[in-house]
C-alpha atoms as a PDB file:
ATOM      1  CA  MET A   1       0.000   0.000   0.000  1.00  0.00           C
ATOM      2  CA  THR A   2       1.344   3.426  -0.886  1.00  0.00           C
ATOM      3  CA  ILE A   3       1.159   6.274   1.560  1.00  0.00           C
ATOM      4  CA  SER A   4      -0.991   9.117   0.370  1.00  0.00           C
ATOM      5  CA  LEU A   5      -0.194  12.688   1.324  1.00  0.00           C
ATOM      6  CA  CYS A   6      -3.657  13.730   0.166  1.00  0.00           C
ATOM      7  CA  LYS A   7      -5.731  15.848   2.540  1.00  0.00           C
ATOM      8  CA  HIS A   8      -8.771  13.663   2.075  1.00  0.00           C
ATOM      9  CA  ARG A   9     -12.190  15.058   1.266  1.00  0.00           C
ATOM     10  CA  PHE A  10     -15.010  12.538   1.503  1.00  0.00           C
ATOM     11  CA  PRO A  11     -18.175  13.883  -0.133  1.00  0.00           C
ATOM     12  CA  VAL A  12     -21.611  12.873   1.101  1.00  0.00           C
ATOM     13  CA  ILE A  13     -23.306  11.341  -1.911  1.00  0.00           C
ATOM     14  CA  ALA A  14     -27.101  11.377  -2.026  1.00  0.00           C
ATOM     15  CA  PRO A  15     -29.343   9.433  -1.842  1.00  0.00           C
ATOM     16  CA  GLY A  16     -27.433   6.564  -0.162  1.00  0.00           C
ATOM     17  CA  GLY A  17     -24.635   8.523   1.524  1.00  0.00           C
ATOM     18  CA  SER A  18     -24.492   9.800   5.054  1.00  0.00           C
ATOM     19  CA  LEU A  19     -22.024  11.522   7.342  1.00  0.00           C
ATOM     20  CA  PHE A  20     -21.090   8.078   8.675  1.00  0.00           C
ATOM     21  CA  ARG A  21     -20.651   6.523   5.236  1.00  0.00           C
ATOM     22  CA  PRO A  22     -19.391   9.174   2.815  1.00  0.00           C
ATOM     23  CA  GLY A  23     -18.148   8.467  -0.682  1.00  0.00           C
ATOM     24  CA  ASP A  24     -14.577   7.942  -1.842  1.00  0.00           C
ATOM     25  CA  CYS A  25     -12.069  10.780  -1.557  1.00  0.00           C
ATOM     26  CA  ASP A  26     -12.632  13.146  -4.448  1.00  0.00           C
ATOM     27  CA  ARG A  27      -8.886  13.727  -4.795  1.00  0.00           C
ATOM     28  CA  CYS A  28      -7.120  10.369  -4.477  1.00  0.00           C
ATOM     29  CA  GLY A  29     -10.000   7.870  -4.552  1.00  0.00           C
ATOM     30  CA  ILE A  30      -9.337   6.117  -1.227  1.00  0.00           C
ATOM     31  CA  THR A  31     -12.477   4.872   0.505  1.00  0.00           C
ATOM     32  CA  PHE A  32     -13.536   6.337   3.828  1.00  0.00           C
ATOM     33  CA  ALA A  33     -13.272   2.892   5.480  1.00  0.00           C
ATOM     34  CA  ALA A  34      -9.717   2.388   4.178  1.00  0.00           C
ATOM     35  CA  SER A  35      -8.732   5.846   5.407  1.00  0.00           C
ATOM     36  CA  GLN A  36     -10.165   5.139   8.888  1.00  0.00           C
ATOM     37  CA  ALA A  37      -8.418   1.753   8.985  1.00  0.00           C
ATOM     38  CA  GLU A  38      -5.088   3.418   8.170  1.00  0.00           C
ATOM     39  CA  LEU A  39      -5.612   6.040  10.897  1.00  0.00           C
ATOM     40  CA  ASP A  40      -6.419   3.263  13.392  1.00  0.00           C
ATOM     41  CA  ARG A  41      -3.290   1.351  12.333  1.00  0.00           C
ATOM     42  CA  GLN A  42      -1.137   4.455  12.839  1.00  0.00           C
ATOM     43  CA  ALA A  43      -2.687   5.085  16.277  1.00  0.00           C
ATOM     44  CA  ASP A  44      -1.970   1.468  17.259  1.00  0.00           C
ATOM     45  CA  GLN A  45       1.654   1.826  16.153  1.00  0.00           C
ATOM     46  CA  ILE A  46       2.089   4.997  18.207  1.00  0.00           C
ATOM     47  CA  ARG A  47       0.462   3.324  21.222  1.00  0.00           C
ATOM     48  CA  LEU A  48       2.756   0.288  20.995  1.00  0.00           C
ATOM     49  CA  ARG A  49       5.944   2.273  20.360  1.00  0.00           C
ATOM     50  CA  THR A  50       5.350   4.636  23.284  1.00  0.00           C
ATOM     51  CA  ALA A  51       4.465   1.894  25.802  1.00  0.00           C
ATOM     52  CA  HIS A  52       6.801   1.763  28.772  1.00  0.00           C
ATOM     53  CA  GLU A  53       7.084   0.430  32.314  1.00  0.00           C
ATOM     54  CA  GLY A  54       5.321   2.650  34.798  1.00  0.00           C
ATOM     55  CA  ASN A  55       2.371   3.026  37.152  1.00  0.00           C
ATOM     56  CA  CYS A  56      -1.156   2.914  35.751  1.00  0.00           C
ATOM     57  CA  GLU A  57      -2.954   6.206  36.444  1.00  0.00           C
ATOM     58  CA  HIS A  58      -6.177   4.385  37.328  1.00  0.00           C
ATOM     59  CA  CYS A  59      -5.265   1.272  39.330  1.00  0.00           C
ATOM     60  CA  THR A  60      -1.712   2.438  40.266  1.00  0.00           C
ATOM     61  CA  LYS A  61      -0.356  -1.035  39.426  1.00  0.00           C
ATOM     62  CA  GLN A  62       3.253  -1.249  38.217  1.00  0.00           C
ATOM     63  CA  ALA A  63       3.004  -2.564  34.651  1.00  0.00           C
ATOM     64  CA  THR A  64       3.597  -1.742  31.020  1.00  0.00           C
ATOM     65  CA  VAL A  65       1.456   1.339  30.414  1.00  0.00           C
ATOM     66  CA  PHE A  66      -0.066   2.500  27.151  1.00  0.00           C
ATOM     67  CA  GLN A  67      -1.232   5.963  26.235  1.00  0.00           C
ATOM     68  CA  PHE A  68      -4.961   6.646  26.095  1.00  0.00           C
ATOM     69  CA  GLN A  69      -6.355   9.874  24.724  1.00  0.00           C
ATOM     70  CA  ARG A  70     -10.070  10.215  24.224  1.00  0.00           C
ATOM     71  CA  GLU A  71     -11.520  11.907  21.184  1.00  0.00           C
ATOM     72  CA  ALA A  72     -11.880  15.669  21.420  1.00  0.00           C
ATOM     73  CA  MET A  73     -15.266  16.892  22.614  1.00  0.00           C
ATOM     74  CA  PRO A  74     -16.977  20.174  21.686  1.00  0.00           C
ATOM     75  CA  TRP A  75     -16.230  21.688  25.097  1.00  0.00           C
ATOM     76  CA  ASP A  76     -12.478  21.019  24.915  1.00  0.00           C
ATOM     77  CA  GLU A  77     -10.368  24.127  24.454  1.00  0.00           C
ATOM     78  CA  THR A  78      -7.180  22.117  23.925  1.00  0.00           C
ATOM     79  CA  ASP A  79      -6.376  18.514  23.049  1.00  0.00           C
ATOM     80  CA  PRO A  80      -7.628  16.055  25.671  1.00  0.00           C
ATOM     81  CA  PRO A  81      -4.947  14.925  28.130  1.00  0.00           C
ATOM     82  CA  VAL A  82      -2.997  11.716  27.586  1.00  0.00           C
ATOM     83  CA  HIS A  83      -3.448   9.102  30.302  1.00  0.00           C
ATOM     84  CA  TRP A  84      -1.039   6.217  30.873  1.00  0.00           C
ATOM     85  CA  LEU A  85      -2.979   3.046  31.623  1.00  0.00           C
ATOM     86  CA  CYS A  86      -2.151  -0.639  32.004  1.00  0.00           C
ATOM     87  CA  MET A  87      -3.599  -3.015  29.421  1.00  0.00           C
ATOM     88  CA  ASN A  88      -6.604  -3.995  31.564  1.00  0.00           C
ATOM     89  CA  CYS A  89      -7.556  -0.410  32.415  1.00  0.00           C
ATOM     90  CA  TRP A  90      -6.915   0.738  28.833  1.00  0.00           C
ATOM     91  CA  GLY A  91      -9.347  -1.862  27.498  1.00  0.00           C
ATOM     92  CA  ALA A  92     -11.904  -1.082  30.184  1.00  0.00           C
ATOM     93  CA  VAL A  93     -11.805   2.673  29.609  1.00  0.00           C
ATOM     94  CA  ALA A  94     -12.005   2.232  25.826  1.00  0.00           C
ATOM     95  CA  GLU A  95     -15.099   0.079  26.289  1.00  0.00           C
ATOM     96  CA  ALA A  96     -16.602   2.235  29.048  1.00  0.00           C
ATOM     97  CA  THR A  97     -16.316   5.502  27.120  1.00  0.00           C
ATOM     98  CA  ASP A  98     -17.189   4.209  23.630  1.00  0.00           C
ATOM     99  CA  GLY A  99     -20.334   5.953  22.443  1.00  0.00           C
ATOM    100  CA  LEU A 100     -21.141   7.761  25.701  1.00  0.00           C
ATOM    101  CA  THR A 101     -23.758  10.465  25.355  1.00  0.00           C
ATOM    102  CA  TYR A 102     -23.371  13.904  26.900  1.00  0.00           C
ATOM    103  CA  SER A 103     -25.830  13.003  29.683  1.00  0.00           C
ATOM    104  CA  GLU A 104     -23.881   9.802  30.483  1.00  0.00           C
ATOM    105  CA  ILE A 105     -20.641  11.790  30.660  1.00  0.00           C
ATOM    106  CA  SER A 106     -22.312  14.322  32.981  1.00  0.00           C
ATOM    107  CA  ALA A 107     -23.615  11.509  35.187  1.00  0.00           C
ATOM    108  CA  ALA A 108     -20.132   9.965  35.398  1.00  0.00           C
ATOM    109  CA  LEU A 109     -18.654  13.321  36.415  1.00  0.00           C
ATOM    110  CA  ASP A 110     -21.390  13.885  39.017  1.00  0.00           C
ATOM    111  CA  ASN A 111     -21.022  10.390  40.500  1.00  0.00           C
ATOM    112  CA  PRO A 112     -17.368   9.290  40.331  1.00  0.00           C
ATOM    113  CA  LYS A 113     -18.127   5.919  41.968  1.00  0.00           C
ATOM    114  CA  ALA A 114     -20.545   4.960  39.166  1.00  0.00           C
ATOM    115  CA  ASN A 115     -17.885   5.030  36.451  1.00  0.00           C
ATOM    116  CA  PRO A 116     -14.440   5.972  37.807  1.00  0.00           C
ATOM    117  CA  LEU A 117     -12.717   5.313  34.470  1.00  0.00           C
ATOM    118  CA  ALA A 118     -15.010   7.762  32.687  1.00  0.00           C
ATOM    119  CA  ARG A 119     -14.365  10.251  35.494  1.00  0.00           C
ATOM    120  CA  LEU A 120     -10.614   9.833  34.979  1.00  0.00           C
ATOM    121  CA  VAL A 121     -10.844  10.378  31.243  1.00  0.00           C
ATOM    122  CA  PHE A 122     -13.425  13.163  31.167  1.00  0.00           C
ATOM    123  CA  GLY A 123     -12.950  14.953  34.450  1.00  0.00           C
ATOM    124  CA  GLY A 124      -9.528  14.390  35.908  1.00  0.00           C
ATOM    125  CA  ALA A 125      -8.490  12.213  38.810  1.00  0.00           C
ATOM    126  CA  ALA A 126     -11.093   9.770  40.097  1.00  0.00           C
END
């Protein structure tokens, strides 16, 4: 696979297109799914290459820690902070925060015992 330096533009094509399934890039022709897969692959490579021995920020266990950075939210003024989590906590926080709605995030921040991982990621120390 060649590496494209294209700044991809994925048009929404009616009637079957949507924001979640746009058409191919109108510059280089790569599909949206292939572009997302490449971005995921690059993120995995960064995560693996930056892993190191340390203390997990959530469970405080000494282990190999991996970086976790949630997606930016509309209320973020800067990039979300990077957290260093062990493999178990990383998987749990990825699952716990996947697809959370604004009201679920607010509930996690209001009640840190309900979802301490979400509190760590969205609101600082649990």
